[in-house]
mmCIF file of C-alpha atoms in Angstrom:
data_model
loop_
_atom_site.group_PDB
_atom_site.id
_atom_site.type_symbol
_atom_site.label_atom_id
_atom_site.label_comp_id
_atom_site.label_asym_id
_atom_site.label_seq_id
_atom_site.Cartn_x
_atom_site.Cartn_y
_atom_site.Cartn_z
ATOM 1 C CA LYS A 589 -103.291 146.827 -91.457
ATOM 2 C CA THR A 590 -100.719 145.218 -89.176
ATOM 3 C CA CYS A 591 -100.772 142.983 -86.314
ATOM 4 C CA GLY A 592 -98.070 144.551 -84.379
ATOM 5 C CA ALA A 593 -95.672 142.556 -81.858
ATOM 6 C CA LEU A 594 -95.861 138.754 -82.480
ATOM 7 C CA PRO A 595 -97.185 137.203 -79.132
ATOM 8 C CA LEU A 596 -94.173 135.865 -77.010
ATOM 9 C CA VAL A 597 -93.835 132.102 -76.782
ATOM 10 C CA PRO A 598 -91.055 131.038 -74.108
ATOM 11 C CA HIS A 599 -88.512 128.356 -75.456
ATOM 12 C CA SER A 600 -89.739 129.222 -79.080
ATOM 13 C CA GLU A 601 -88.425 130.498 -82.222
ATOM 14 C CA VAL A 602 -90.467 132.394 -84.769
ATOM 15 C CA ILE A 603 -90.092 131.665 -88.441
ATOM 16 C CA GLN A 604 -91.620 133.972 -90.848
ATOM 17 C CA PRO A 605 -92.264 132.479 -94.154
ATOM 18 C CA ASP A 606 -93.890 135.509 -95.880
ATOM 19 C CA ARG A 607 -91.586 138.445 -94.894
ATOM 20 C CA THR A 608 -93.166 140.826 -97.509
ATOM 21 C CA THR A 609 -96.620 141.107 -95.694
ATOM 22 C CA ASN A 610 -96.140 139.420 -92.477
ATOM 23 C CA GLU A 611 -99.237 137.792 -92.844
ATOM 24 C CA THR A 612 -98.220 134.589 -91.653
ATOM 25 C CA ILE A 613 -95.596 133.558 -88.705
ATOM 26 C CA GLN A 614 -94.895 130.113 -87.441
ATOM 27 C CA TYR A 615 -93.297 128.967 -84.128
ATOM 28 C CA ILE A 616 -90.939 126.168 -83.425
ATOM 29 C CA CYS A 617 -90.009 124.904 -80.139
ATOM 30 C CA GLN A 618 -86.385 124.798 -79.143
ATOM 31 C CA ASP A 619 -84.754 121.508 -78.301
ATOM 32 C CA GLY A 620 -86.228 119.717 -75.213
ATOM 33 C CA TYR A 621 -89.767 121.184 -75.831
ATOM 34 C CA GLN A 622 -92.713 120.075 -77.802
ATOM 35 C CA LEU A 623 -95.345 122.482 -79.215
ATOM 36 C CA ASN A 624 -98.825 122.653 -77.479
ATOM 37 C CA GLY A 625 -101.299 124.222 -79.770
ATOM 38 C CA SER A 626 -101.026 125.704 -83.492
ATOM 39 C CA SER A 627 -97.483 126.460 -84.803
ATOM 40 C CA ILE A 628 -99.107 128.651 -87.407
ATOM 41 C CA LEU A 629 -100.747 132.033 -86.669
ATOM 42 C CA LYS A 630 -102.114 134.616 -89.464
ATOM 43 C CA CYS A 631 -102.578 138.070 -89.378
ATOM 44 C CA ILE A 632 -106.707 138.296 -89.483
ATOM 45 C CA SER A 633 -108.228 141.594 -88.847
ATOM 46 C CA SER A 634 -105.285 143.289 -87.139
ATOM 47 C CA GLN A 635 -104.953 140.096 -84.832
ATOM 48 C CA TRP A 636 -102.995 137.020 -84.658
ATOM 49 C CA GLN A 637 -105.161 133.994 -84.861
ATOM 50 C CA PRO A 638 -105.163 131.370 -83.597
ATOM 51 C CA ALA A 639 -104.135 132.038 -80.070
ATOM 52 C CA PRO A 640 -100.303 131.460 -79.938
ATOM 53 C CA PRO A 641 -99.144 127.908 -78.872
ATOM 54 C CA SER A 642 -96.793 126.774 -75.959
ATOM 55 C CA CYS A 643 -93.785 124.857 -75.559
ATOM 56 C CA GLU A 644 -93.748 122.583 -72.907
ATOM 57 C CA PRO A 645 -90.777 120.813 -71.541
ATOM 58 C CA ILE A 646 -90.664 117.072 -72.728
ATOM 59 C CA ILE A 647 -90.794 114.822 -69.714
ATOM 60 C CA CYS A 648 -90.919 111.079 -69.507
ATOM 61 C CA GLU A 649 -93.307 109.140 -67.582
ATOM 62 C CA ASP A 650 -92.400 108.502 -64.142
ATOM 63 C CA PRO A 651 -90.563 104.603 -64.000
ATOM 64 C CA GLN A 652 -91.343 104.326 -60.284
ATOM 65 C CA SER A 653 -94.802 103.455 -61.325
ATOM 66 C CA TYR A 654 -93.906 100.348 -63.090
ATOM 67 C CA PHE A 655 -90.365 99.414 -61.521
ATOM 68 C CA ASN A 656 -90.520 97.575 -58.490
ATOM 69 C CA GLY A 657 -87.138 98.547 -57.219
ATOM 70 C CA HIS A 658 -84.895 101.439 -56.431
ATOM 71 C CA ILE A 659 -84.355 104.203 -59.037
ATOM 72 C CA GLU A 660 -81.713 107.036 -58.945
ATOM 73 C CA LEU A 661 -81.663 109.930 -61.219
ATOM 74 C CA ILE A 662 -78.495 111.473 -62.435
ATOM 75 C CA SER A 663 -77.330 114.181 -64.882
ATOM 76 C CA ILE A 664 -80.281 116.856 -63.985
ATOM 77 C CA ASN A 665 -80.433 120.288 -62.789
ATOM 78 C CA SER A 666 -84.009 121.132 -62.645
ATOM 79 C CA SER A 667 -86.993 121.032 -60.499
ATOM 80 C CA LEU A 668 -88.839 119.099 -62.957
ATOM 81 C CA LYS A 669 -88.040 115.434 -62.879
ATOM 82 C CA TYR A 670 -87.655 113.141 -65.883
ATOM 83 C CA LEU A 671 -86.959 115.653 -68.573
ATOM 84 C CA LEU A 672 -85.396 115.086 -71.965
ATOM 85 C CA ASP A 673 -81.873 113.553 -71.605
ATOM 86 C CA SER A 674 -82.293 112.406 -68.098
ATOM 87 C CA VAL A 675 -80.530 109.545 -67.203
ATOM 88 C CA ILE A 676 -81.731 106.888 -64.561
ATOM 89 C CA THR A 677 -80.211 104.041 -62.880
ATOM 90 C CA PHE A 678 -81.949 100.798 -61.664
ATOM 91 C CA GLN A 679 -81.419 98.876 -58.421
ATOM 92 C CA CYS A 680 -83.350 95.557 -57.323
ATOM 93 C CA PRO A 681 -84.151 94.414 -53.828
ATOM 94 C CA SER A 682 -81.288 92.234 -52.690
ATOM 95 C CA ASN A 683 -83.708 89.246 -53.063
ATOM 96 C CA LEU A 684 -84.294 89.938 -56.653
ATOM 97 C CA ILE A 685 -82.488 89.751 -60.177
ATOM 98 C CA LEU A 686 -82.481 92.897 -62.575
ATOM 99 C CA ARG A 687 -83.559 91.879 -65.987
ATOM 100 C CA GLY A 688 -83.053 94.436 -68.387
ATOM 101 C CA SER A 689 -80.473 97.380 -68.858
ATOM 102 C CA ARG A 690 -79.543 99.291 -65.323
ATOM 103 C CA ILE A 691 -79.324 102.539 -67.050
ATOM 104 C CA SER A 692 -82.075 104.505 -69.161
ATOM 105 C CA LYS A 693 -82.441 107.859 -70.703
ATOM 106 C CA CYS A 694 -85.529 109.896 -71.728
ATOM 107 C CA GLN A 695 -85.812 110.373 -75.301
ATOM 108 C CA ILE A 696 -87.184 113.210 -77.331
ATOM 109 C CA ASN A 697 -90.502 111.215 -78.003
ATOM 110 C CA GLY A 698 -91.081 110.924 -73.851
ATOM 111 C CA THR A 699 -89.959 107.172 -73.696
ATOM 112 C CA TRP A 700 -87.298 105.713 -71.831
ATOM 113 C CA LEU A 701 -84.505 103.935 -73.454
ATOM 114 C CA PRO A 702 -83.513 101.213 -73.181
ATOM 115 C CA ASN A 703 -86.844 99.924 -71.909
ATOM 116 C CA ILE A 704 -87.600 100.034 -68.009
ATOM 117 C CA PRO A 705 -86.295 96.692 -66.487
ATOM 118 C CA THR A 706 -87.935 94.374 -64.043
ATOM 119 C CA CYS A 707 -86.940 92.852 -60.851
ATOM 120 C CA GLU A 708 -87.499 89.051 -60.738
#
């Protein structure tokens, strides 16, 4: 008995640890994507179980919610904001002083580094 074609998961690669029987497969996401669901599927009763995972883009939190100045997004070519490796610059209103770094980058864990600055 076979499970047939592998479920297609966009932005992923499939690893088949047991190539002799094809009973188990594992999905890993491409760079810039994080796995949502189970990475390992097994062929049970001619069906892949559990349901295949998805690979979702890594997106950092919108910094505008906790920065009280102007934010400019640079180095991005997507309709999705704040993807992995996005770079943003910060500018405070003229009556306030920037405390922290003027530039930050979206990291693989979904955080900004250096940390979001403040305007004081």
